Structure formats: C-alpha cells, structure tokens
XYZ file of C-alpha atoms in Angstrom:
160
model
C 149.648 121.183 103.470
C 147.279 120.239 100.679
C 143.626 120.122 101.800
C 141.210 117.737 100.123
C 138.525 119.676 98.170
C 135.163 119.942 100.099
C 133.237 120.856 96.926
C 133.597 119.775 93.352
C 135.382 122.227 91.252
C 133.418 124.534 88.871
C 135.413 123.274 85.970
C 134.475 119.759 86.865
C 130.839 120.648 87.540
C 130.487 122.234 84.312
C 132.028 119.273 82.588
C 129.583 116.926 84.232
C 126.811 119.029 82.773
C 128.028 118.312 79.343
C 127.083 114.392 79.857
C 123.717 113.711 78.022
C 123.593 110.130 79.480
C 124.209 108.079 76.435
C 125.627 105.216 78.493
C 128.721 104.650 76.493
C 130.842 105.040 79.531
C 128.790 102.512 81.548
C 128.752 100.054 78.579
C 132.616 100.053 78.268
C 133.527 100.148 81.930
C 135.516 97.085 83.075
C 134.697 97.637 86.647
C 131.027 97.770 85.789
C 131.120 94.169 84.406
C 132.275 92.773 87.593
C 130.654 95.167 90.291
C 127.586 97.208 90.831
C 129.482 100.410 89.453
C 127.513 102.271 86.944
C 129.534 105.426 86.001
C 126.607 106.986 84.208
C 124.560 106.858 87.468
C 127.447 108.681 89.502
C 127.625 111.358 86.814
C 123.808 111.787 86.900
C 123.824 112.040 90.600
C 126.555 114.752 90.458
C 124.361 116.580 87.906
C 121.341 116.454 90.223
C 123.420 117.674 93.152
C 123.056 114.363 95.273
C 126.283 115.023 97.034
C 125.591 112.932 100.273
C 124.321 109.970 98.213
C 127.219 109.925 96.111
C 129.950 110.471 98.966
C 128.439 107.800 101.047
C 128.221 105.434 98.131
C 130.364 102.193 97.779
C 130.144 102.641 93.964
C 132.409 105.679 94.001
C 135.242 103.468 94.961
C 134.679 100.828 92.153
C 136.281 103.019 89.438
C 139.910 101.696 88.521
C 140.587 105.039 86.702
C 141.514 103.116 83.601
C 140.158 105.919 81.483
C 138.138 103.709 79.121
C 135.108 105.952 79.773
C 136.965 109.194 78.729
C 138.233 107.686 75.682
C 134.695 106.508 74.525
C 132.803 109.552 75.715
C 131.204 111.325 72.620
C 131.156 114.659 74.618
C 134.745 114.180 76.005
C 133.484 114.580 79.570
C 136.419 114.087 81.965
C 134.616 111.399 83.926
C 137.730 110.201 85.786
C 138.503 113.675 86.914
C 134.939 113.882 88.249
C 135.379 110.452 90.115
C 138.730 111.726 91.592
C 137.111 114.998 92.813
C 134.111 113.247 94.278
C 136.613 110.778 96.038
C 138.614 113.716 97.579
C 135.221 115.265 98.754
C 134.291 111.872 100.317
C 137.736 111.523 102.124
C 137.368 115.173 103.336
C 134.012 114.264 104.906
C 135.259 111.062 106.443
C 134.144 108.506 103.887
C 136.721 105.850 103.099
C 136.470 102.273 102.608
C 138.049 100.183 105.335
C 140.334 98.468 102.648
C 141.661 101.643 101.308
C 142.253 103.009 104.994
C 144.130 99.927 105.619
C 146.361 100.408 102.606
C 146.807 104.148 103.402
C 147.775 103.178 107.021
C 150.392 100.686 105.701
C 151.908 103.334 103.564
C 152.211 105.747 106.386
C 153.466 103.007 108.807
C 155.848 101.014 106.615
C 156.451 103.151 103.527
C 154.757 100.639 101.426
C 151.225 99.542 100.872
C 151.880 95.990 101.992
C 153.383 95.268 105.277
C 155.957 92.529 105.812
C 154.633 89.832 108.237
C 157.027 88.094 110.611
C 156.371 84.767 108.904
C 157.183 86.231 105.475
C 160.325 87.624 106.825
C 161.399 84.248 108.076
C 160.551 82.467 104.705
C 162.499 85.209 102.779
C 165.599 84.708 105.086
C 165.373 80.899 104.523
C 165.335 81.425 100.838
C 168.517 83.614 101.097
C 166.630 86.821 100.602
C 166.870 89.889 102.772
C 164.164 89.805 105.423
C 162.685 93.068 104.239
C 162.248 93.595 100.477
C 163.974 96.374 98.718
C 161.118 98.867 99.363
C 161.080 102.057 101.273
C 160.837 100.167 104.469
C 164.441 98.889 103.690
C 165.962 102.413 103.407
C 165.515 104.604 106.506
C 166.412 107.724 104.552
C 163.703 107.140 101.837
C 161.159 106.390 104.583
C 162.094 109.805 106.222
C 161.504 111.434 102.850
C 158.267 109.675 102.286
C 157.126 110.601 105.850
C 157.907 114.389 105.004
C 155.949 114.167 101.786
C 152.957 112.371 103.423
C 152.878 114.997 106.149
C 153.328 117.917 103.811
C 150.344 116.760 101.619
C 148.115 115.980 104.505
C 147.993 112.294 103.689
C 149.082 111.362 107.250
C 146.307 113.408 108.774
C 143.683 111.847 106.519
C 144.793 108.370 107.762
C 144.656 109.233 111.321
C-alpha cells in the first residue's frame, strides 16, 4: 500500500527555497484569475514552514495543475510538484474538501467519478442507450480490477 507523505520531501523543500517571490507564477495563474488562489503565497508559506496554515487552507485546492506557473518560473521551481506534495500531506492529515471527497467516494463506489442517477438511467433507456454508460461501472471485471488498484494504493482507506 502507498502511504501519503506526512512531510514535504527534501527535494521539494529545497526547490521551494529557490523561489525569490517574483510573482510571475501568480500573475500567469488561470485559477488565480477566478479564485482567491495565489500560488506565490502558498510557496512563501512553505518556505516559512507554515505547515498547518497551508494544509488547512482552501487555497491549496484551487490549483488546476495546468503547469503555467512552472513554464513561466524564471528559477524553474517545480511549483506543481510542491502543491501536489502539500495536498498529499493535507489528505494524510485528514484535510480534504467535501467536493473532492464526494468525487473520490464515487470512484470507489461506482468506478467512475460521476454516479448514474436513476432518472438518468431511465432517460438513457428512453433514448435507446444502455442504462449505464460504457464506464467501469458497466464492466464488472474492470470494476474488480479498479477496486484492487484503489485498495493497493491506499485510496479506498483515504476515502473511508
């Protein structure tokens, strides 16, 4: 089983130290244009060791991992890797947005991130489509394989 990291890796911590807070990442961030997300702030908080503040922050989950910040960073700081490490730490400590937990729960339960509601199944049937779309949910062998993967990686345990 894979265990989420409880601490940020030395490699990522060292990379965060390379950031000199120029703000290029924040200026180019598509998520930052629509949310309170300021990637520079998260990196600075990591530099200052503000672990609890970061892990409990809603902003940590605003990054779409588009890599715009990484592509534009003059110091080539692996910002998305830092965000992913911090998210893994947050999940390991029980911090997860309700929306993400719901999506993860659907994956475990249905083999797909979107469940098929009864009314949708009926509409699909009326349209001549199979009641269940051709996802893992429609394939018991694939669902069994997915269940094994989710259990082996510890994903199922995180969702419980």
